[in-house]
Structures are given as C-alpha cells and as structure tokens.
XYZ file of C-alpha atoms in Angstrom:
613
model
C -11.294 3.078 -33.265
C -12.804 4.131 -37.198
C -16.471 4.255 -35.030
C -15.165 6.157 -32.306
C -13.634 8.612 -34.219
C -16.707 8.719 -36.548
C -18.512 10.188 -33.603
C -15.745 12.789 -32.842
C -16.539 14.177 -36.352
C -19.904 14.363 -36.086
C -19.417 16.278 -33.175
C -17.088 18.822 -34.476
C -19.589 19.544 -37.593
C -21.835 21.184 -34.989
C -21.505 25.134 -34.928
C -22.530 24.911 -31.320
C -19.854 22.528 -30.110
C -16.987 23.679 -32.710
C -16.468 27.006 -30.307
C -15.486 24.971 -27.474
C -13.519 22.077 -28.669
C -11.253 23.797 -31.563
C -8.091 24.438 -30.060
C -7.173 28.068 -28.541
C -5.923 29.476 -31.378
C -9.335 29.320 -33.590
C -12.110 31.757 -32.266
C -14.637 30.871 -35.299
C -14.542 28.268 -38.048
C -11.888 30.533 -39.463
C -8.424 31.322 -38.554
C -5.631 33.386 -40.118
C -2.206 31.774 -39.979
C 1.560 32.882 -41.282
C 3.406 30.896 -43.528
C 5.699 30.939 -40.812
C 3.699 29.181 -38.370
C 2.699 26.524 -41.353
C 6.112 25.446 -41.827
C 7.040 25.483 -37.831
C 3.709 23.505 -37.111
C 4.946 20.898 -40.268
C 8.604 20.605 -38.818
C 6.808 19.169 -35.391
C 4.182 16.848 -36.888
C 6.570 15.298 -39.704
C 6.457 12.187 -38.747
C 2.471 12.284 -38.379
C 1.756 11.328 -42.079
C -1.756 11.728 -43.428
C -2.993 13.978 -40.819
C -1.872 17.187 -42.068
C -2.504 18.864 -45.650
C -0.400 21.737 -46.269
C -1.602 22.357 -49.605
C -5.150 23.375 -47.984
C -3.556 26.187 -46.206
C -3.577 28.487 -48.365
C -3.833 29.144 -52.073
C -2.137 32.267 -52.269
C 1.863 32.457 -51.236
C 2.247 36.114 -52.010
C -0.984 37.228 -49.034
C 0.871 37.033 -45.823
C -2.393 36.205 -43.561
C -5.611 34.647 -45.367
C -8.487 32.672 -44.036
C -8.790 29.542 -44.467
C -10.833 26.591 -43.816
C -9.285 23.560 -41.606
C -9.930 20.204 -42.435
C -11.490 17.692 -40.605
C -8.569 15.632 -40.221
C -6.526 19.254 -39.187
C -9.174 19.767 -36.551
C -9.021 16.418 -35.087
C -5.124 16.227 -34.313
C -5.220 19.884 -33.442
C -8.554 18.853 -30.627
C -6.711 17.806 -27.587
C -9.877 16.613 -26.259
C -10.961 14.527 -29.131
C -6.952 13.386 -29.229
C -7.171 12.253 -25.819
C -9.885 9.683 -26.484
C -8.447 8.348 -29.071
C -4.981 7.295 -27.737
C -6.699 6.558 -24.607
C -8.000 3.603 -26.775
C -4.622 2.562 -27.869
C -4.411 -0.015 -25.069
C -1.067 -2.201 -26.447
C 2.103 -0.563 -24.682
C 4.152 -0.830 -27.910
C 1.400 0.690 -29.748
C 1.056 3.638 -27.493
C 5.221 4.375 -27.308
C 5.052 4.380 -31.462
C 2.378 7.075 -31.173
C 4.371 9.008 -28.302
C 7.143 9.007 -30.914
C 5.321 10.373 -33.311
C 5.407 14.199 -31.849
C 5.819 16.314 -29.264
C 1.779 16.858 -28.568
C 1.203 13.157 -28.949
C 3.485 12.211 -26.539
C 2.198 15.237 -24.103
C -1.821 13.777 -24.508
C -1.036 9.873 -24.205
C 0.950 10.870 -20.854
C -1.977 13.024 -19.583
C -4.797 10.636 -21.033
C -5.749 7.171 -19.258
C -6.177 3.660 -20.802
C -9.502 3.125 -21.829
C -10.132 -0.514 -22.094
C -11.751 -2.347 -25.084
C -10.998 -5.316 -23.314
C -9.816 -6.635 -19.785
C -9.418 -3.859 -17.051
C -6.365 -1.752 -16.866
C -7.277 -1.460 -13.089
C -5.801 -5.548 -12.523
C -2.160 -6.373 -11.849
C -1.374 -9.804 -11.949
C 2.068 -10.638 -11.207
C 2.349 -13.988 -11.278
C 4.004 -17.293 -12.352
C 3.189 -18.161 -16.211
C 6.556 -19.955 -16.996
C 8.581 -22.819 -15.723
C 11.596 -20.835 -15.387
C 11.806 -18.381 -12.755
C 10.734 -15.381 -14.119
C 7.673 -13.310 -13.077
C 4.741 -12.428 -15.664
C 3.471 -8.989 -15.046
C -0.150 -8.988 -16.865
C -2.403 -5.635 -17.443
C -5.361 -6.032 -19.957
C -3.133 -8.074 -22.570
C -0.016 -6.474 -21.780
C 2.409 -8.916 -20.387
C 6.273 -8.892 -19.450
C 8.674 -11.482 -18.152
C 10.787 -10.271 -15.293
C 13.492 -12.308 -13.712
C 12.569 -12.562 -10.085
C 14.438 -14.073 -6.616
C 12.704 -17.182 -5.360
C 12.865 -19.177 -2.657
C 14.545 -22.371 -4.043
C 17.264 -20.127 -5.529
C 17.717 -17.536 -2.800
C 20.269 -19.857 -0.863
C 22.133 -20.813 -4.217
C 23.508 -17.484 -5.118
C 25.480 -16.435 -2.356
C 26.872 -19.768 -1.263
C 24.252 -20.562 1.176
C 23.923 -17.282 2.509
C 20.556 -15.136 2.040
C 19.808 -12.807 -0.409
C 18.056 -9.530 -0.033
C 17.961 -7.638 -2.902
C 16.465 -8.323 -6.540
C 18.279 -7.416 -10.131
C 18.545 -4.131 -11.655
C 17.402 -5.069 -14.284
C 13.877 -6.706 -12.716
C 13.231 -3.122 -10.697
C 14.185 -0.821 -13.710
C 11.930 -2.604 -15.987
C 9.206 -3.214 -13.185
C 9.592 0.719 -12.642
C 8.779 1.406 -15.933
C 6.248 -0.493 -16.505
C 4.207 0.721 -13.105
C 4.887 4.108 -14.514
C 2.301 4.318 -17.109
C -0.639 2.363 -15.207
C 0.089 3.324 -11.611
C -2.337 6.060 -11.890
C -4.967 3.579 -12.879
C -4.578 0.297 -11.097
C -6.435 -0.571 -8.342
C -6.025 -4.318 -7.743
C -2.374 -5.843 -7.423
C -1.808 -9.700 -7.195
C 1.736 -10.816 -6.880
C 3.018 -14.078 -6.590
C 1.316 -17.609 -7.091
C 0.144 -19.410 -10.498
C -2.718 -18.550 -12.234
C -6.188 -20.832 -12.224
C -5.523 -23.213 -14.763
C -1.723 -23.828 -13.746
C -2.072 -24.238 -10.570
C -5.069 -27.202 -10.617
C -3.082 -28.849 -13.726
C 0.082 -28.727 -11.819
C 1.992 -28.058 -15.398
C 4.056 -25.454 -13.806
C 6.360 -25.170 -10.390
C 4.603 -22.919 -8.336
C 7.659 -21.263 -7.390
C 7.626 -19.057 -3.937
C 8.259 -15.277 -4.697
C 10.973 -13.527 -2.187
C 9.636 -10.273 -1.249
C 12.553 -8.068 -0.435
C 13.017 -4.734 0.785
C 13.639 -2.935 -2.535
C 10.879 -4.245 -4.230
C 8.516 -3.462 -1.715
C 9.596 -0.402 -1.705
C 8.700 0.188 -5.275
C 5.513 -0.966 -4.674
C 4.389 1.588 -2.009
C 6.281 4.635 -3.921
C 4.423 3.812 -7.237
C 1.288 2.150 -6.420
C -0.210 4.840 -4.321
C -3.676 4.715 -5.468
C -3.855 0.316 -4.863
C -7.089 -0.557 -2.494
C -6.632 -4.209 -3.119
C -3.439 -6.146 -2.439
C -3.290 -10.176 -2.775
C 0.003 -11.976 -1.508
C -0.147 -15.307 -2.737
C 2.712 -17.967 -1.653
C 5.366 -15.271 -0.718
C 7.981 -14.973 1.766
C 8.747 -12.008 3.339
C 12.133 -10.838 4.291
C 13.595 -9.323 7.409
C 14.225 -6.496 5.636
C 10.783 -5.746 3.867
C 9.233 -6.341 7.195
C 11.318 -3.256 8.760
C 10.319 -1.086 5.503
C 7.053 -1.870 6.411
C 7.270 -0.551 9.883
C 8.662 2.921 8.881
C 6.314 3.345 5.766
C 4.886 7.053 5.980
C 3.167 6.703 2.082
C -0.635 6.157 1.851
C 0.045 2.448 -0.126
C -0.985 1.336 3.528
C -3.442 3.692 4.208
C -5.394 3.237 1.236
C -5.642 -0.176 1.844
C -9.513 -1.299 1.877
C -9.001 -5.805 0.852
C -5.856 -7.840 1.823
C -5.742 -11.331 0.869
C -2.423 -13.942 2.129
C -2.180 -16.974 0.873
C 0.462 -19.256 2.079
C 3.275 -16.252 3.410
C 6.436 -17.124 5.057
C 8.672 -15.356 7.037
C 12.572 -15.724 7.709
C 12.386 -14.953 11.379
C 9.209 -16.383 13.612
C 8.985 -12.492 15.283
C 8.400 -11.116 11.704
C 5.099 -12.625 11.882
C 4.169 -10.349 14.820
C 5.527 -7.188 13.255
C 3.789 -7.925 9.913
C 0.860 -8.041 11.128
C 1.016 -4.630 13.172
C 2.403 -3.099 10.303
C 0.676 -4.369 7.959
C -3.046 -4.357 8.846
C -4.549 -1.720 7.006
C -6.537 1.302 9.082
C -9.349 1.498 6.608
C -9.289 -2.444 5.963
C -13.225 -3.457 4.863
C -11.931 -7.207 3.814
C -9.980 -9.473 5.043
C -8.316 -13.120 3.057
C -6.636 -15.575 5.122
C -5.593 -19.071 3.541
C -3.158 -21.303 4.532
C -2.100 -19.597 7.217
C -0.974 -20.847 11.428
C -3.029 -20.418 14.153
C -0.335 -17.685 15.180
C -1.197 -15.259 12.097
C -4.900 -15.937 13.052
C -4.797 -15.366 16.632
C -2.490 -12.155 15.280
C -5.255 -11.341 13.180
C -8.134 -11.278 15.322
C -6.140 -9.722 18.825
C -5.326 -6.784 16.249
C -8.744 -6.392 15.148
C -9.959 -6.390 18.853
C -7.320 -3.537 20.038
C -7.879 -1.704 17.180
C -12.070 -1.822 17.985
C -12.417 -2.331 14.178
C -15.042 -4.431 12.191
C -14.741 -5.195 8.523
C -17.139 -5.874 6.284
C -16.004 -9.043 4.938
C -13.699 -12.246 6.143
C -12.584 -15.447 4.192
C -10.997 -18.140 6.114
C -9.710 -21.417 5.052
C -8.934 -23.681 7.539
C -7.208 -27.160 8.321
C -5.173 -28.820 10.950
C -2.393 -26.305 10.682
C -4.698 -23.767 11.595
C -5.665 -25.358 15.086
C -2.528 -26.617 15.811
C -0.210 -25.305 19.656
C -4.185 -23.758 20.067
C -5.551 -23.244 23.440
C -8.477 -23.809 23.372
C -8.296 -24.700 19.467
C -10.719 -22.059 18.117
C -10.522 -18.876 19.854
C -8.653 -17.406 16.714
C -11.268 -18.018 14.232
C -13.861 -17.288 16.387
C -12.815 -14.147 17.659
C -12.398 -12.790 13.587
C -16.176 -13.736 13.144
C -17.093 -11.605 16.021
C -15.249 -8.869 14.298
C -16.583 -9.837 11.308
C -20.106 -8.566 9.534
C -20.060 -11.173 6.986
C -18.205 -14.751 7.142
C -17.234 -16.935 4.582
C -15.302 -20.306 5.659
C -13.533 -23.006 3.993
C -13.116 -26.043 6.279
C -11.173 -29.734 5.152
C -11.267 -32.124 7.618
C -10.054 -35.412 8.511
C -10.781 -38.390 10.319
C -7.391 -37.948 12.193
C -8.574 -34.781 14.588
C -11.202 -33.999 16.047
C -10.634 -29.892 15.437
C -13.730 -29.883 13.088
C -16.068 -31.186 15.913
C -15.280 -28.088 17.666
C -15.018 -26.016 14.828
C -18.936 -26.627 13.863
C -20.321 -26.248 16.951
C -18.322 -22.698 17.206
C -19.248 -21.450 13.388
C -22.996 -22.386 13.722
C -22.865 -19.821 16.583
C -22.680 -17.127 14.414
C -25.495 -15.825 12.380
C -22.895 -13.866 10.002
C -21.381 -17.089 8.299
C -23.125 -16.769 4.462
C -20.921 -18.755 2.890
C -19.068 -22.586 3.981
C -17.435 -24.974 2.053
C -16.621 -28.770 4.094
C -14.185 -30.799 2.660
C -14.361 -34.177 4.131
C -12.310 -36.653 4.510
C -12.825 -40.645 4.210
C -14.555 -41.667 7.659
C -15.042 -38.215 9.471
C -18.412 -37.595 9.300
C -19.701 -41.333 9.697
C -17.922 -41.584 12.726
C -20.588 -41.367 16.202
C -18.641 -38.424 17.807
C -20.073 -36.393 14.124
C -23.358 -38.331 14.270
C -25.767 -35.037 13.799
C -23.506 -32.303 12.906
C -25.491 -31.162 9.555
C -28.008 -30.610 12.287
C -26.348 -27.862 13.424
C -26.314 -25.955 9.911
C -29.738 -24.956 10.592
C -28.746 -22.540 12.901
C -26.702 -20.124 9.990
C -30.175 -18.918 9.263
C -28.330 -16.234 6.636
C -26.213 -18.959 4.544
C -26.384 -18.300 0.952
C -23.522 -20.799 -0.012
C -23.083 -24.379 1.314
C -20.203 -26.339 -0.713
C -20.060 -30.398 0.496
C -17.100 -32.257 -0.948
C -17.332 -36.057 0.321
C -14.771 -38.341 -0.142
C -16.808 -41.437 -0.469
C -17.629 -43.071 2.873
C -17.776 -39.291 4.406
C -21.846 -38.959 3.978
C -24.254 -41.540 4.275
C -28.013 -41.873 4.595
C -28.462 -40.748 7.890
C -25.552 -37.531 7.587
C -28.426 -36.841 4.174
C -31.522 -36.969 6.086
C -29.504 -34.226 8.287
C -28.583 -32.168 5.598
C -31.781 -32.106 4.267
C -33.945 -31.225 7.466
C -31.013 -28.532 7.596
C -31.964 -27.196 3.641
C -35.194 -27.015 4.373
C -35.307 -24.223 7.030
C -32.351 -22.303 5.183
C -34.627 -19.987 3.369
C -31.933 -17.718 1.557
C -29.693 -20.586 -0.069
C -28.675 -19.597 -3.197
C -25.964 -22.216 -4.501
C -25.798 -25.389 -3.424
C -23.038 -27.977 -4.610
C -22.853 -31.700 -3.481
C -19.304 -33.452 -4.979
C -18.107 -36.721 -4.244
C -21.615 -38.555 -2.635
C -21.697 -41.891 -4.764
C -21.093 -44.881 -2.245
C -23.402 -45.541 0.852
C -26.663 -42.457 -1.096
C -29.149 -44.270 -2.564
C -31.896 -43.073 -5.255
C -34.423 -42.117 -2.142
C -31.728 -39.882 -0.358
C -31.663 -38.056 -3.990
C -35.600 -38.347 -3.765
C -35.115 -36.046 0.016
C -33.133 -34.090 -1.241
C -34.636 -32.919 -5.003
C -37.572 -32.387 -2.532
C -35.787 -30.056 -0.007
C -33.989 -27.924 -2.547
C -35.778 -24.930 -3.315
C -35.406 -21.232 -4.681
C -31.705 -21.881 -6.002
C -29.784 -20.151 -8.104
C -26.800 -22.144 -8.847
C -26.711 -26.094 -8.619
C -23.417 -28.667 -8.818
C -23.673 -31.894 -8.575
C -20.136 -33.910 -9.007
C -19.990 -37.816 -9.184
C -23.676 -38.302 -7.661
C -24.059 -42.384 -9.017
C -27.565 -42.526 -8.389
C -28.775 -39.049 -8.867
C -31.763 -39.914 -12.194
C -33.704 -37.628 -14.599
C -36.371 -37.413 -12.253
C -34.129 -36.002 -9.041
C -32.677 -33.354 -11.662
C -35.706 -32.397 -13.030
C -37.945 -32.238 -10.049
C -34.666 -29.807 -8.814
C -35.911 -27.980 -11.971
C -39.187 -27.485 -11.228
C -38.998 -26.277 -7.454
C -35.869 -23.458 -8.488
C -37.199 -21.866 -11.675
C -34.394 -19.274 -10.812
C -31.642 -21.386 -12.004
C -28.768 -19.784 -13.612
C -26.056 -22.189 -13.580
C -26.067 -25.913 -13.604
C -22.941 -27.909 -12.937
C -22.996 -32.015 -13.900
C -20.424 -33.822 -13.931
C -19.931 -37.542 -14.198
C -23.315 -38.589 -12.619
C -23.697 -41.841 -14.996
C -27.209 -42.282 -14.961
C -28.261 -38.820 -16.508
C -29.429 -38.704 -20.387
C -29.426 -36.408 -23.289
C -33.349 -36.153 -22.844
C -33.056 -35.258 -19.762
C -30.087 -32.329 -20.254
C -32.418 -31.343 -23.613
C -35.902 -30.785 -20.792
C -33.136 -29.030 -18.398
C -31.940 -26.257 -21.031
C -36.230 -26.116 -22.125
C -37.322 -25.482 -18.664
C -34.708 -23.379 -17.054
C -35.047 -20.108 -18.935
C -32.737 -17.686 -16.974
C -29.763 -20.479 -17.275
C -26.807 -18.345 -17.994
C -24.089 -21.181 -17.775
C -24.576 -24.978 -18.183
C -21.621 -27.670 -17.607
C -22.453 -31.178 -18.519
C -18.811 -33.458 -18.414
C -18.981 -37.075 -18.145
C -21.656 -38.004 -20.260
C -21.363 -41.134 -21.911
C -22.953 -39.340 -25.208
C -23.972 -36.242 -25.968
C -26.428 -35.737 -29.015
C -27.046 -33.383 -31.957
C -30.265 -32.148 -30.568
C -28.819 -31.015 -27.485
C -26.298 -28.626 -28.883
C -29.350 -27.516 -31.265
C -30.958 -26.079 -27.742
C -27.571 -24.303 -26.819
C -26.993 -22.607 -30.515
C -30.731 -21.764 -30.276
C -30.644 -18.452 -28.404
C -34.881 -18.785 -28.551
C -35.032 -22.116 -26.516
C -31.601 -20.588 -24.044
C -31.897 -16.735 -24.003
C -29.732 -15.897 -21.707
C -27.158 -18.532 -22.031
C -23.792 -17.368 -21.897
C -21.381 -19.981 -21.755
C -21.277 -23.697 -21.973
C -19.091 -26.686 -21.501
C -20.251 -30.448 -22.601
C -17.890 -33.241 -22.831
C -18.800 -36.651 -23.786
C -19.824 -36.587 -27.989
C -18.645 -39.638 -29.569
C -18.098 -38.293 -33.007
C -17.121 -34.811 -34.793
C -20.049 -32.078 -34.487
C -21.774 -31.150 -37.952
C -20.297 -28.387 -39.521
C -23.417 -26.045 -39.083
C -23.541 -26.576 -35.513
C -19.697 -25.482 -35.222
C -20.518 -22.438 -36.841
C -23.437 -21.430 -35.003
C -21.142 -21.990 -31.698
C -18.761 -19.784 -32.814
C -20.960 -17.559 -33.546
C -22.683 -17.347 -30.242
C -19.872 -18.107 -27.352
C -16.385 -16.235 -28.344
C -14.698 -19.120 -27.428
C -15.337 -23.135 -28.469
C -13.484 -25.852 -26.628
C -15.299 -28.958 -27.521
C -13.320 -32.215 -26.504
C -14.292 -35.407 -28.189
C -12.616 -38.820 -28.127
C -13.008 -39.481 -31.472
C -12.419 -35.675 -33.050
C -9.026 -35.074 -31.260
C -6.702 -36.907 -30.553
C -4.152 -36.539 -27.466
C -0.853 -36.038 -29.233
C -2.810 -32.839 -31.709
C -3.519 -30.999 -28.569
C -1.436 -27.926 -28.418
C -0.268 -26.054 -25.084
C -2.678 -23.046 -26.207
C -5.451 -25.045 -26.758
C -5.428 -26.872 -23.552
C -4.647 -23.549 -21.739
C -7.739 -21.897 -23.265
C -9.737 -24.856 -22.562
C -8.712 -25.904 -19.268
C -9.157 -21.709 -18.228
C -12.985 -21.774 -19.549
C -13.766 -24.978 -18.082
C -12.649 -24.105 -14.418
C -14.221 -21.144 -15.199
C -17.924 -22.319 -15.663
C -17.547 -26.058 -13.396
C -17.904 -25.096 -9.325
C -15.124 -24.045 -7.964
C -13.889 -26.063 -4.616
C -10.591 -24.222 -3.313
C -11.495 -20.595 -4.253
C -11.122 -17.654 -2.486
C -14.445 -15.924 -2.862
C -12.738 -12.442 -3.778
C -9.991 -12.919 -5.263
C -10.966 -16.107 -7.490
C -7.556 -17.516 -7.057
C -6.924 -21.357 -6.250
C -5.856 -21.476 -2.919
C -5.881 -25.633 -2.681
C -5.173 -27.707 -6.128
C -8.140 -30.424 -6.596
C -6.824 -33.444 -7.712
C -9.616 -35.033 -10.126
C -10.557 -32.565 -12.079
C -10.163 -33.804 -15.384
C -12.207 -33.478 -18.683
C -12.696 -36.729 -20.712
C-alpha cells in the first residue's frame, strides 16, 4: 500500500499529468475556494482523519477567495483515480466496509472500483465444506464466511420425514450480500464438496449440499458474468430443475466449463431435464466424475443433436459407469468423438470385464492426451488382459499416462508392454508409476529407465527395486525434468537424491517421502538457489533428528512455507490442526495427484495410503 501510493505521488508532481488527474474543480496547480466550501467539504470528510489540513487553506480569514496551494495528501483523496487504486487494494471485506464508512466519496469509489488482489484471485468462489457441522464456507481470496446450509442427511429430519425445498433466510440474505460486492468480478464458482486436504484425510463428513430452487436462483440473478461452474457431490431438487428450464438470464449462456461430480437427483426424469437444460450453448469443457451411464449417454446424445464439439472432456470412469449399458461403451465413446481433446480416468477390477472393452475403444481415438488406470489386484495379469499396454501405442498424442497397481496388477511381461508402448509415444510429458513393488524386478526398472525419455514430470510411488542407477539414468535421458515425485522406494540414498537436485537444473518441485534418512548435505542443495535455480517448492520426509538452525532459516527464507516432519523433532500429540492442515495442503500439492480432475484440481476419489511418515 505505502509503495503504491509512493508512485501515485510521484505522478501527481508532474506538471504534465497534474492537468488531467486533479479533480474538476482545479484547472491549474491553483484553485480559489470559499470558506464556505472549506467548512462544507470538512463536515463530509470528518471522519477521514489525517487526510485533510484545514489550516493550509488559507492564511487570511478576512479575503473571501485566495489561492492556495493543495497538499499532497489534499490532492490524493480529492484524485478519484488515484483513490480508486488504492481501495481497490483493500482486499479484506471488513477492511473495505470501515473505509466505505468513512465518507460519502469513499463509499461511492470502493463501490465503483474492483478488488485488486495482492494475493489469491478474487475471480474464485469456493463454496465448500471446511467444518464438521453443517455449515457452508464461502472462500474469496482470504475472505471466508460460514453459512448454514440444507443437506442431505438433514433434509428428511426437519419436516418429519417430508422433503424440504427451501434454504434459511438467513443463509440467502447473507449469501446475497456477500455475492454483491464480487459478482462483478468472479469468474469461477465451486459449490459443494470438501476441499483437497479434507477430503483425502477424511477428517471431515463430506456432507451432500441440497441445491434448491431459491438458491439457484440467486446464483443465476447475481452471478451473471460466471464462465466456470463446478457441482461437486450435490443433489438437485425437483424444483431447481424446473427453474432451470425457464431460466431466460445469461448465467447459462455464458457458460464456457461445467464440471459434476457425484450429483443426485430426487426424481430419475430430472436427470433427463438437467441435462437439456443445463448444457451450456457455448460449452468449450466438459467434467464428468462419478456419474451413471444414463448422465453419460445424456451427455453425449445432447452433444450429437446439438452438432457441437468442445474443446476439452474429463471422464472418470468405473463399473457404475458401464452398468444397464448396451453395448457397454457407446456413451463414452460417443463424447470422445465429440471431443477435440480427451482426458480419462479409468479404475478397474478383476470382477468385470468393462475395462477390456473400454481399452480397445479409447486407443481408437487419437484425441485421448491424458489417462490415468487404476488397477485392481489380478486384472491385468489375468490372459483375457495379456497385451493390453500394447494397445497404448496407438494414442500417438498422449502427454499423460498415470499407472496405479495394486500389487499383483503388473508384472514382467504387462512391463515389457508398457515399455515397447513408451518408446514410440514421442510427446509424453509426465509419467507416474505407483504401487509396482511385487512380481518387477531390478531389470524391468533397467527397460524402463531406458525407454523413458524427454519427460517433464516423473512419480514413482512404492517402486521396491527401483536403485540409484534406474533414477539417475532417468536423469540423464530427460534433462527437462521439472518435478520429481519419490516416495517410499527403499532402496534410494541421500547420494543419489544430492546427484538428482545437481543434474536436473530446471527442477521446479522435488518430493522425496519415505526415506529412511535424509542428510544435512541434501537440504544444503535445496537452500542453495546456485546448485537448484529454479526450485520452487519441496517436500522431504524421513530426517532422523532436528535440522540445524541455519538451515531452518535459509528455508524460510527461500519457500514461504516450511513443513518439515521428523520423528524425532515432533512429536504426534504437539501437532496442531493448523499445522497439519498447512502441511497436509502443500504436500498433496507437490506429490502426484491420483483422483484429480485435471481442471478443476479437486479430489474426485479419496486415496487411501497417502500418508507422510
């Protein structure tokens, strides 16, 4: 704020500038005033203390008009331009009403004048689940307020088993209000759901948000100007469904990303009305997780009557998606058609064959560029899946391939097919391999260090035999690297980590959890911003004793935030709920993410071992 408004006096010093920024009554660095108009402009600004000097007015009471030089700090409040920026900087809501208090042209400019963000965005809304009660947490760049909301588990309770439609008062009013200031600005709106860390720890119920009718409806009459709209584990009401349907505001039209994750309905033919209502006309991207095969055969028949393409489709997709199907895949298949970019999430398991099918469909399509498989214990090893990494070869324009394992899932032979498969995808970028300890051995690591080439983010996640050598030769054939992801593969060492941080001169983020001990001289390469230029974040677990004080220091003075979990420093009962919240948000945050929507970068599926020792 002081350097900002530093620079809004040097720029009314100039002569050239001062003619067209001093407010409209001031023609010249002089005015003549009235005592009249003195006292009048002092009864308005009372309440601004420090900002006006009377006594610099004038010197003379008995001449009625004199001229007289203003002062700097008299030019500034009187320069609604310069004004404006600087309560555009007040970004903390109870800051910003003190100021409106203040006067009559203060509270004018902050109501004409935008947030201006020194940090977050003021274009996010995230209203979501941050307590264990059931109240919603409506978050804007540090503002925050706790609404009550309806849920599901409480909807039935109220009225003595019957259904209820309508939220508080109280919740709209103060929702109301708060949209009112930052509707003009925001862009994005996420409502319902838990946010990262909460939802993988699992310390909060992630409650189901009602969406009824009224509140809906304040949503489309304030948030006009919303491109991006996220429904995250929401059910949808009769009524809100039939708002939808007679909307005439542009919140639909305006419409460009939709993302639904896990949304319920209280009648089955509300699923076929939402969708008609709801697809947007201009829609570029499209989110679908956790949803039936109905809502993606809805999906993709909509698409195909409409004639449209979008730019941009996430699907996740398990049993539920393939189940009543006939034939079992035309839903997904039919959105990758209208589709110019793909990017699918895929869990299988050894109890349906759906994934069989599924493969041989996806590898069809040139536009997948970005597939996660999450396999189960036994479905890959099986003969009917002998050969299906084969097929990978064929998504010539993959950048992302994400392989969870679940043990007996990938053995030698599924390896040698991955890695024929690698080596003819030319524009991989990020490659992560979790879960591949039992039936690899150190020459399947040997193929694949081999085959991996020109990456730009690597995770590897409880590899047992993966050795210094694998990572390193890794290291040498993608000098590109700039994120590495380790975690619990026992036979890595210190001197190995210290070579990786030497070598890899672009790294930007390095996670190394699991280590049985991390030294002193590798935290010496991380503080060192010669040996790691363009690091930017790190997380290392696994130091057997308290760091030195220098190296603390030098931390904090690099990364804004230090988490550093040691056995011996901390014990379990000193952790606090903030620290492990901060933690556990900047560790998911730099570890690969398994579960994510690509977009959105919300959990869609809670992982259930990811821990930090």
């Amino acid at each position: 704020m002081i350097e900002r408004l530093t620079e809004c006096n040097f720029k009314l010093n100039r002569p050239a500038e001062c003619s067209e920024t001093i407010v409209k009554e001031q023609s010249s660095a002089y005015i003549y005033r009235n005592h009249a108009d003195d006292s009048a402009m002092d009864t308005d600004c009372s309440t601004s203390t420090g900002v006006i000097d009377a006594e610099s007015f004038a010197e003379d009471e008995e001449t009625e008009q004199v001229p007289v030089v203003i002062p700097l700090a008299h030019k500034i409040y009187y320069n609604d331009l310069v004004m404006k920026i600087i309560v555009g900087y007040i970004g903390n809501f109870k800051d910003r009403c003190n100021v409106e208090l203040s006067s009559k042209r203060l509270r004018k400019l902050s109501r004409l004048c935008e947030y201006k963000p020194l940090r977050g965005s003021y274009d996010l809304l995230e209203a979501t689940f941050q307590n264990a009660d059931e109240r919603l947490s409506l978050c804007l760049a540090g503002n925050k307020v706790d609404v009550p909301i309806l849920i599901a588990s409480k909807r039935r309770m109220i009225n003595y088993g019957t259904l209820t439609n309508t939220q508080l008062p109280q919740t709209l009013d103060k929702i109301s209000r708060y949209f009112d200031r930052i509707a003009g600005q925001m862009r994005r709106l996420r409502i319902g759901g838990l946010i990262h860390w909460e939802d993988v720890i699992g310390l909060l119920p992630n409650h189901q948000i009602v969406i009824t009718s009224d509140f809906i409806k304040l949503v489309v009459e304030k948030c006009t100007k919303v491109d991006r709209l996220c429904l995250r584990n929401a059910c949808i009401d009769h009524d809100a469904v039939q708002l939808m349907l007679a909307d005439t505001t542009n919140f639909r039209r305006n419409l460009k990303e939709v993302c639904l994750h896990s949304i319920w309905f209280d009648d089955l033919d509300d699923c076929d009305k939402f969708t008609a209502a709801f697809l947007p006309p201009k829609l570029r991207s499209l989110h679908l997780s956790d949803c039936c095969n109905k809502m993606l055969n809805l999906m993709a028949q909509e698409l195909t009557r409409r004639a449209q393409t979008i730019d941009f489709c996430y699907m996740s997709l398990d049993a539920k998606s393939f189940d009543q199907a006939k034939p079992p895949r035309h839903a997904f298949r039919d959105l990758i058609g209208r589709s110019n970019r793909v990017a699918i999430e895929m869990r299988a398991n050894c109890k349906s064959d759906y994934m069989f099918h599924a493969l041989k469909d996806i590898t069809r399509f040139d536009k997948v560029v970005w597939l996660e498989l999450s396999l189960d214990k036994g479905c890959i090893s099986s003969g009917r899946y002998a050969g299906a990494f084969k097929r990978l070869q064929r998504l010539t324009n993959l950048e992302t391939l994400r392989i969870s394992g679940h043990g007996y899932s990938i053995s030698s032979s599924t390896m040698a097919d991955l890695c024929h498969s690698l080596s003819v995808l030319t524009r991989l970028k990020e490659f992560v391999l979790r879960n591949a300890a039992w039936h690899l051995k150190e020459a399947d690591y040997a193929l694949l260090a081999q085959t991996l080439r020109k990456l730009t983010i690597l995770g590897l996640d409880r590899c047992q035999f993966l050795t210094n050598a694998h990572l390193l030769t890794i290291i040498q054939n993608c000098p590109d690297l700039e994120a590495i992801y380790l975690v619990k593969c026992p036979r890595l060492t210190c001197r190995c980590l210290r070579e990786a941080l030497d070598r890899c001169q672009r790294l930007r983020a390095i996670t190394a959890v699991g280590f049985d001990h991390i030294d002193q001289f590798v935290y010496n390469a991380i503080v060192d911003s010669r040996r790691t230029p363009e690091l930017r974040s790190a997380s290392l677990s696994g130091h057997k004793r308290p760091l030195e004080p220098e190296i603390e220091d030098r931390l904090r003075q690099r990364f804004p935030v230090v988490f550093a979990l040691g056995k011996d420093k901390y014990a379990p009962r000193d952790f606090t709920y903030r620290m492990a919240r901060e933690g556990y948000e900047r560790y998911f945050d730099w570890v690969g993410k398994f579960g994510v929507c690509v977009s959105c970068r919300q959990y869609v599926n809670s992982s259930d071992d990811d821990d930090v020792n």
